[in-house]
């Protein structure tokens, strides 16, 4: 069987699974949404009151930037734990990727990661591909309020710890470091609108963190132009100090009653 035949067979298999997932989602209320916690490795479909209707184990497969036409594998995201990231697939196209070819790349990663289905979380600039395993509808008695076992304060501290390690990795590509900070900022923003949206204190601090990490990500991108700044101890120290200040403010805020 040629590689072309393998790709065609894989496409048929995963398109069938896409149809199965769509059929599954057809049994959910029309106003249902999703929640995902990479810290807990959990994905859930929820109703308008954030009551869990279905749940699954989740893996971050990949993301696709529609503007840059680039693919980043889940294993390349330092802010995601290894057991929640997709298995590495080396022979995939990463740059100048056309939209029509994105699904085939996702199918290849999904197969290597041994997931059952692919959920596509899309916005105007990015598509995030989530691998789902053991997806099941919950019985009425098991439909509780969605609540990630990791609290918002623990989430912030854990993510910042990883981001510190990333910025200290002198051999890490600058764009990979910037991507880690950018993705962490997106995660904070998402969690402020989803999992922790009922906690005003959490929303405030997660939004501040999202803004800070996005700003740092943009600053890191200038390292590509001003090479002298890349991994410069002074600039690294400045970033670490800002992370520390935000973390301290978050911990103090987290001690307040909500």
CSV table of C-alpha atoms in Angstrom, one decimal:
chain,number,residue,atom,x,y,z
A,1,UNK,CA,0.0,0.0,0.0
A,2,UNK,CA,1.5,3.4,-1.0
A,3,UNK,CA,1.6,6.4,1.2
A,4,UNK,CA,-1.0,8.0,-1.0
A,5,UNK,CA,-3.3,5.0,-0.4
A,6,UNK,CA,-2.6,5.2,3.3
A,7,UNK,CA,-3.6,8.8,3.3
A,8,UNK,CA,-6.8,8.1,1.4
A,9,UNK,CA,-7.8,5.3,3.8
A,10,UNK,CA,-7.0,7.4,6.8
A,11,UNK,CA,-9.2,10.2,5.3
A,12,UNK,CA,-12.1,7.9,4.9
A,13,UNK,CA,-11.8,6.5,8.4
A,14,UNK,CA,-11.6,9.9,10.1
A,15,UNK,CA,-14.4,11.4,8.0
A,16,UNK,CA,-16.6,8.6,9.2
A,17,UNK,CA,-15.6,9.5,12.8
A,18,UNK,CA,-16.3,13.1,12.1
A,19,UNK,CA,-19.8,12.1,11.1
A,20,UNK,CA,-20.2,10.0,14.2
A,21,UNK,CA,-19.2,13.0,16.4
A,22,UNK,CA,-21.7,15.3,14.5
A,23,UNK,CA,-24.4,12.7,15.1
A,24,UNK,CA,-23.5,12.6,18.8
A,25,UNK,CA,-23.6,16.4,19.0
A,26,UNK,CA,-27.0,16.3,17.3
A,27,UNK,CA,-28.4,14.7,20.5
A,28,UNK,CA,-27.3,17.8,22.5
A,29,UNK,CA,-29.4,20.9,23.0
A,30,UNK,CA,-28.9,23.5,20.3
A,31,UNK,CA,-27.5,26.1,22.8
A,32,UNK,CA,-24.9,23.6,24.1
A,33,UNK,CA,-21.2,24.7,24.3
A,34,UNK,CA,-17.9,23.1,25.3
A,35,UNK,CA,-15.4,23.4,28.1
A,36,UNK,CA,-11.9,22.1,28.1
A,37,UNK,CA,-9.2,21.9,30.9
A,38,UNK,CA,-5.8,21.0,29.7
A,39,UNK,CA,-4.7,20.9,33.3
A,40,UNK,CA,-7.2,18.1,34.1
A,41,UNK,CA,-7.2,16.5,30.6
A,42,UNK,CA,-10.9,16.9,30.5
A,43,UNK,CA,-13.4,18.0,27.8
A,44,UNK,CA,-17.1,18.5,28.3
A,45,UNK,CA,-20.2,19.5,26.5
A,46,UNK,CA,-22.3,21.8,28.7
A,47,UNK,CA,-25.7,23.4,28.5
A,48,UNK,CA,-26.4,27.1,28.9
A,49,UNK,CA,-26.0,26.9,32.7
A,50,UNK,CA,-22.7,25.0,32.4
A,51,UNK,CA,-24.2,21.7,33.4
A,52,UNK,CA,-22.2,18.9,32.0
A,53,UNK,CA,-24.1,16.8,29.4
A,54,UNK,CA,-21.2,14.7,28.1
A,55,UNK,CA,-17.5,14.4,28.8
A,56,UNK,CA,-14.3,12.9,27.4
A,57,UNK,CA,-10.6,12.7,27.9
A,58,UNK,CA,-8.8,15.3,25.8
A,59,UNK,CA,-5.5,15.8,24.0
A,60,UNK,CA,-4.3,18.9,22.3
A,61,UNK,CA,-3.6,17.7,18.7
A,62,UNK,CA,-2.5,20.8,16.9
A,63,UNK,CA,-3.4,24.4,16.0
A,64,UNK,CA,-3.6,26.1,12.7
A,65,UNK,CA,-3.1,29.8,12.1
A,66,UNK,CA,-5.2,31.0,9.2
A,67,UNK,CA,-3.2,34.1,8.6
A,68,UNK,CA,0.3,32.7,8.7
A,69,UNK,CA,-0.9,29.3,7.4
A,70,UNK,CA,1.2,27.5,9.9
A,71,UNK,CA,0.6,24.3,11.9
A,72,UNK,CA,1.9,23.8,15.5
A,73,UNK,CA,1.7,20.3,17.0
A,74,UNK,CA,0.3,19.9,20.5
A,75,UNK,CA,3.6,18.4,21.7
A,76,UNK,CA,5.3,21.7,20.8
A,77,UNK,CA,3.3,23.7,23.3
A,78,UNK,CA,5.3,23.9,26.5
A,79,UNK,CA,2.3,25.2,28.5
A,80,UNK,CA,0.5,21.8,28.0
A,81,UNK,CA,1.5,18.8,30.1
A,82,UNK,CA,3.0,15.9,28.2
A,83,UNK,CA,0.1,13.5,29.0
A,84,UNK,CA,-2.4,15.9,27.5
A,85,UNK,CA,-0.3,16.8,24.4
A,86,UNK,CA,-0.6,14.8,21.2
A,87,UNK,CA,2.1,12.2,20.2
A,88,UNK,CA,4.8,13.8,18.1
A,89,UNK,CA,4.5,13.3,14.4
A,90,UNK,CA,7.6,14.5,12.5
A,91,UNK,CA,6.7,14.1,8.9
A,92,UNK,CA,3.9,16.7,8.7
A,93,UNK,CA,3.8,20.0,6.8
A,94,UNK,CA,4.1,23.0,9.1
A,95,UNK,CA,4.3,26.1,6.9
A,96,UNK,CA,2.4,27.3,3.8
A,97,UNK,CA,-0.4,24.9,4.7
A,98,UNK,CA,-3.6,25.4,2.7
A,99,UNK,CA,-6.9,25.1,4.5
A,100,UNK,CA,-7.9,22.2,2.4
A,101,UNK,CA,-4.9,20.2,3.7
A,102,UNK,CA,-5.4,20.9,7.4
A,103,UNK,CA,-7.7,18.0,8.1
A,104,UNK,CA,-5.4,15.5,6.7
A,105,UNK,CA,-2.6,16.7,9.0
A,106,UNK,CA,-5.0,16.5,12.0
A,107,UNK,CA,-6.1,13.0,11.0
A,108,UNK,CA,-2.5,11.8,11.0
A,109,UNK,CA,-1.8,13.3,14.4
A,110,UNK,CA,-5.1,12.0,15.8
A,111,UNK,CA,-4.2,8.5,14.6
A,112,UNK,CA,-0.8,8.6,16.2
A,113,UNK,CA,-2.3,9.8,19.5
A,114,UNK,CA,-4.9,7.1,19.6
A,115,UNK,CA,-7.9,9.3,20.1
A,116,UNK,CA,-11.5,8.5,18.9
A,117,UNK,CA,-12.7,11.8,17.6
A,118,UNK,CA,-11.5,15.3,16.6
A,119,UNK,CA,-13.3,18.4,17.9
A,120,UNK,CA,-12.5,21.6,16.0
A,121,UNK,CA,-12.5,24.8,18.1
A,122,UNK,CA,-12.4,27.7,15.6
A,123,UNK,CA,-12.2,31.4,15.6
A,124,UNK,CA,-11.3,34.0,13.0
A,125,UNK,CA,-7.6,33.4,13.1
A,126,UNK,CA,-7.0,30.0,14.7
A,127,UNK,CA,-8.3,26.5,14.5
A,128,UNK,CA,-7.5,24.3,17.5
A,129,UNK,CA,-7.9,20.6,17.0
A,130,UNK,CA,-8.8,18.6,20.2
A,131,UNK,CA,-8.6,14.8,20.3
A,132,UNK,CA,-11.4,13.2,22.3
A,133,UNK,CA,-11.3,9.7,23.8
A,134,UNK,CA,-14.0,7.8,25.7
A,135,UNK,CA,-16.7,10.4,24.9
A,136,UNK,CA,-20.0,9.6,26.6
A,137,UNK,CA,-23.3,11.1,27.4
A,138,UNK,CA,-24.0,11.5,31.1
A,139,UNK,CA,-27.0,10.1,32.8
A,140,UNK,CA,-29.3,12.7,34.3
A,141,UNK,CA,-28.1,11.9,37.8
A,142,UNK,CA,-24.5,12.5,36.8
A,143,UNK,CA,-25.1,15.9,35.1
A,144,UNK,CA,-23.4,18.2,37.5
A,145,UNK,CA,-22.0,21.7,37.2
A,146,UNK,CA,-18.8,21.8,35.1
A,147,UNK,CA,-16.0,22.4,37.5
A,148,UNK,CA,-12.4,21.7,36.6
A,149,UNK,CA,-10.7,20.0,39.6
A,150,UNK,CA,-7.8,22.5,39.3
A,151,UNK,CA,-8.9,25.8,40.7
A,152,UNK,CA,-8.1,29.1,38.9
A,153,UNK,CA,-5.3,30.0,41.3
A,154,UNK,CA,-3.7,26.6,41.0
A,155,UNK,CA,-4.0,26.9,37.2
A,156,UNK,CA,-2.3,30.3,37.1
A,157,UNK,CA,0.6,29.1,39.4
A,158,UNK,CA,1.1,25.9,37.4
A,159,UNK,CA,1.2,27.7,34.0
A,160,UNK,CA,3.5,30.4,35.2
A,161,UNK,CA,5.9,27.8,36.5
A,162,UNK,CA,6.1,26.2,33.0
A,163,UNK,CA,6.5,29.6,31.4
A,164,UNK,CA,9.5,30.4,33.6
A,165,UNK,CA,11.1,27.1,32.5
A,166,UNK,CA,10.5,28.0,28.8
A,167,UNK,CA,12.0,31.4,29.0
A,168,UNK,CA,15.1,29.9,30.6
A,169,UNK,CA,15.6,27.4,27.8
A,170,UNK,CA,18.5,29.0,25.9
A,171,UNK,CA,18.3,26.6,23.0
A,172,UNK,CA,14.6,26.9,22.5
A,173,UNK,CA,13.5,28.7,19.3
A,174,UNK,CA,12.4,32.2,20.0
A,175,UNK,CA,9.1,31.7,18.1
A,176,UNK,CA,8.4,28.6,20.2
A,177,UNK,CA,8.8,30.6,23.4
A,178,UNK,CA,6.6,33.4,22.1
A,179,UNK,CA,4.0,30.8,21.0
A,180,UNK,CA,4.0,29.3,24.5
A,181,UNK,CA,3.3,32.7,26.1
A,182,UNK,CA,0.7,33.6,23.5
A,183,UNK,CA,-1.2,30.2,24.0
A,184,UNK,CA,-1.1,30.6,27.7
A,185,UNK,CA,-2.7,34.0,27.4
A,186,UNK,CA,-5.4,32.6,25.2
A,187,UNK,CA,-6.0,29.8,27.8
A,188,UNK,CA,-6.4,32.4,30.6
A,189,UNK,CA,-8.9,34.4,28.5
A,190,UNK,CA,-10.8,31.2,27.6
A,191,UNK,CA,-11.0,30.1,31.3
A,192,UNK,CA,-12.2,33.6,32.4
A,193,UNK,CA,-15.1,33.3,30.0
A,194,UNK,CA,-15.8,29.6,30.6
A,195,UNK,CA,-14.8,27.5,33.6
A,196,UNK,CA,-14.3,30.3,36.1
A,197,UNK,CA,-16.8,32.9,34.7
A,198,UNK,CA,-18.9,32.8,37.8
A,199,UNK,CA,-16.0,33.9,40.0
A,200,UNK,CA,-15.5,37.7,39.6
A,201,UNK,CA,-12.1,37.6,41.2
A,202,UNK,CA,-10.9,34.9,38.9
A,203,UNK,CA,-12.2,36.6,35.8
A,204,UNK,CA,-10.4,39.8,36.8
A,205,UNK,CA,-7.0,38.2,37.4
A,206,UNK,CA,-7.2,35.8,34.5
A,207,UNK,CA,-7.9,38.7,32.1
A,208,UNK,CA,-5.0,40.6,33.6
A,209,UNK,CA,-2.8,37.6,33.1
A,210,UNK,CA,-4.0,37.1,29.5
A,211,UNK,CA,-3.1,40.7,28.7
A,212,UNK,CA,0.3,40.4,30.3
A,213,UNK,CA,1.2,37.1,28.5
A,214,UNK,CA,0.0,38.4,25.2
A,215,UNK,CA,2.1,41.5,25.6
A,216,UNK,CA,5.2,39.4,26.5
A,217,UNK,CA,4.6,37.2,23.5
A,218,UNK,CA,4.6,40.2,21.2
A,219,UNK,CA,7.8,41.5,22.8
A,220,UNK,CA,9.4,38.1,22.4
A,221,UNK,CA,8.7,38.2,18.7
A,222,UNK,CA,10.9,41.3,18.4
A,223,UNK,CA,13.8,39.0,19.4
A,224,UNK,CA,13.7,37.6,15.9
A,225,UNK,CA,14.6,41.1,14.6
A,226,UNK,CA,16.8,42.3,17.4
A,227,UNK,CA,19.0,39.2,17.8
A,228,UNK,CA,21.1,40.8,20.5
A,229,UNK,CA,18.0,40.7,22.8
A,230,UNK,CA,17.4,37.0,22.3
A,231,UNK,CA,18.0,35.2,25.6
A,232,UNK,CA,19.7,38.3,27.0
A,233,UNK,CA,19.9,37.9,30.7
A,234,UNK,CA,18.6,41.4,31.4
A,235,UNK,CA,15.5,41.0,29.3
A,236,UNK,CA,14.9,37.5,30.6
A,237,UNK,CA,15.2,38.8,34.1
A,238,UNK,CA,12.7,41.6,33.3
A,239,UNK,CA,10.1,39.0,32.1
A,240,UNK,CA,10.6,36.8,35.1
A,241,UNK,CA,10.1,39.8,37.4
A,242,UNK,CA,6.8,40.7,35.7
A,243,UNK,CA,5.6,37.1,36.0
A,244,UNK,CA,6.5,37.1,39.7
A,245,UNK,CA,4.7,40.4,40.3
A,246,UNK,CA,1.6,39.1,38.6
A,247,UNK,CA,1.8,35.8,40.5
A,248,UNK,CA,2.1,37.5,43.8
A,249,UNK,CA,-0.9,39.8,43.0
A,250,UNK,CA,-2.9,36.7,41.9
A,251,UNK,CA,-2.1,34.8,45.1
A,252,UNK,CA,-3.1,37.8,47.2
A,253,UNK,CA,-6.3,38.2,45.2
A,254,UNK,CA,-7.0,34.4,45.5
A,255,UNK,CA,-7.1,34.7,49.3
A,256,UNK,CA,-10.0,37.1,49.2
A,257,UNK,CA,-13.5,35.8,49.7
A,258,UNK,CA,-15.5,35.5,46.5
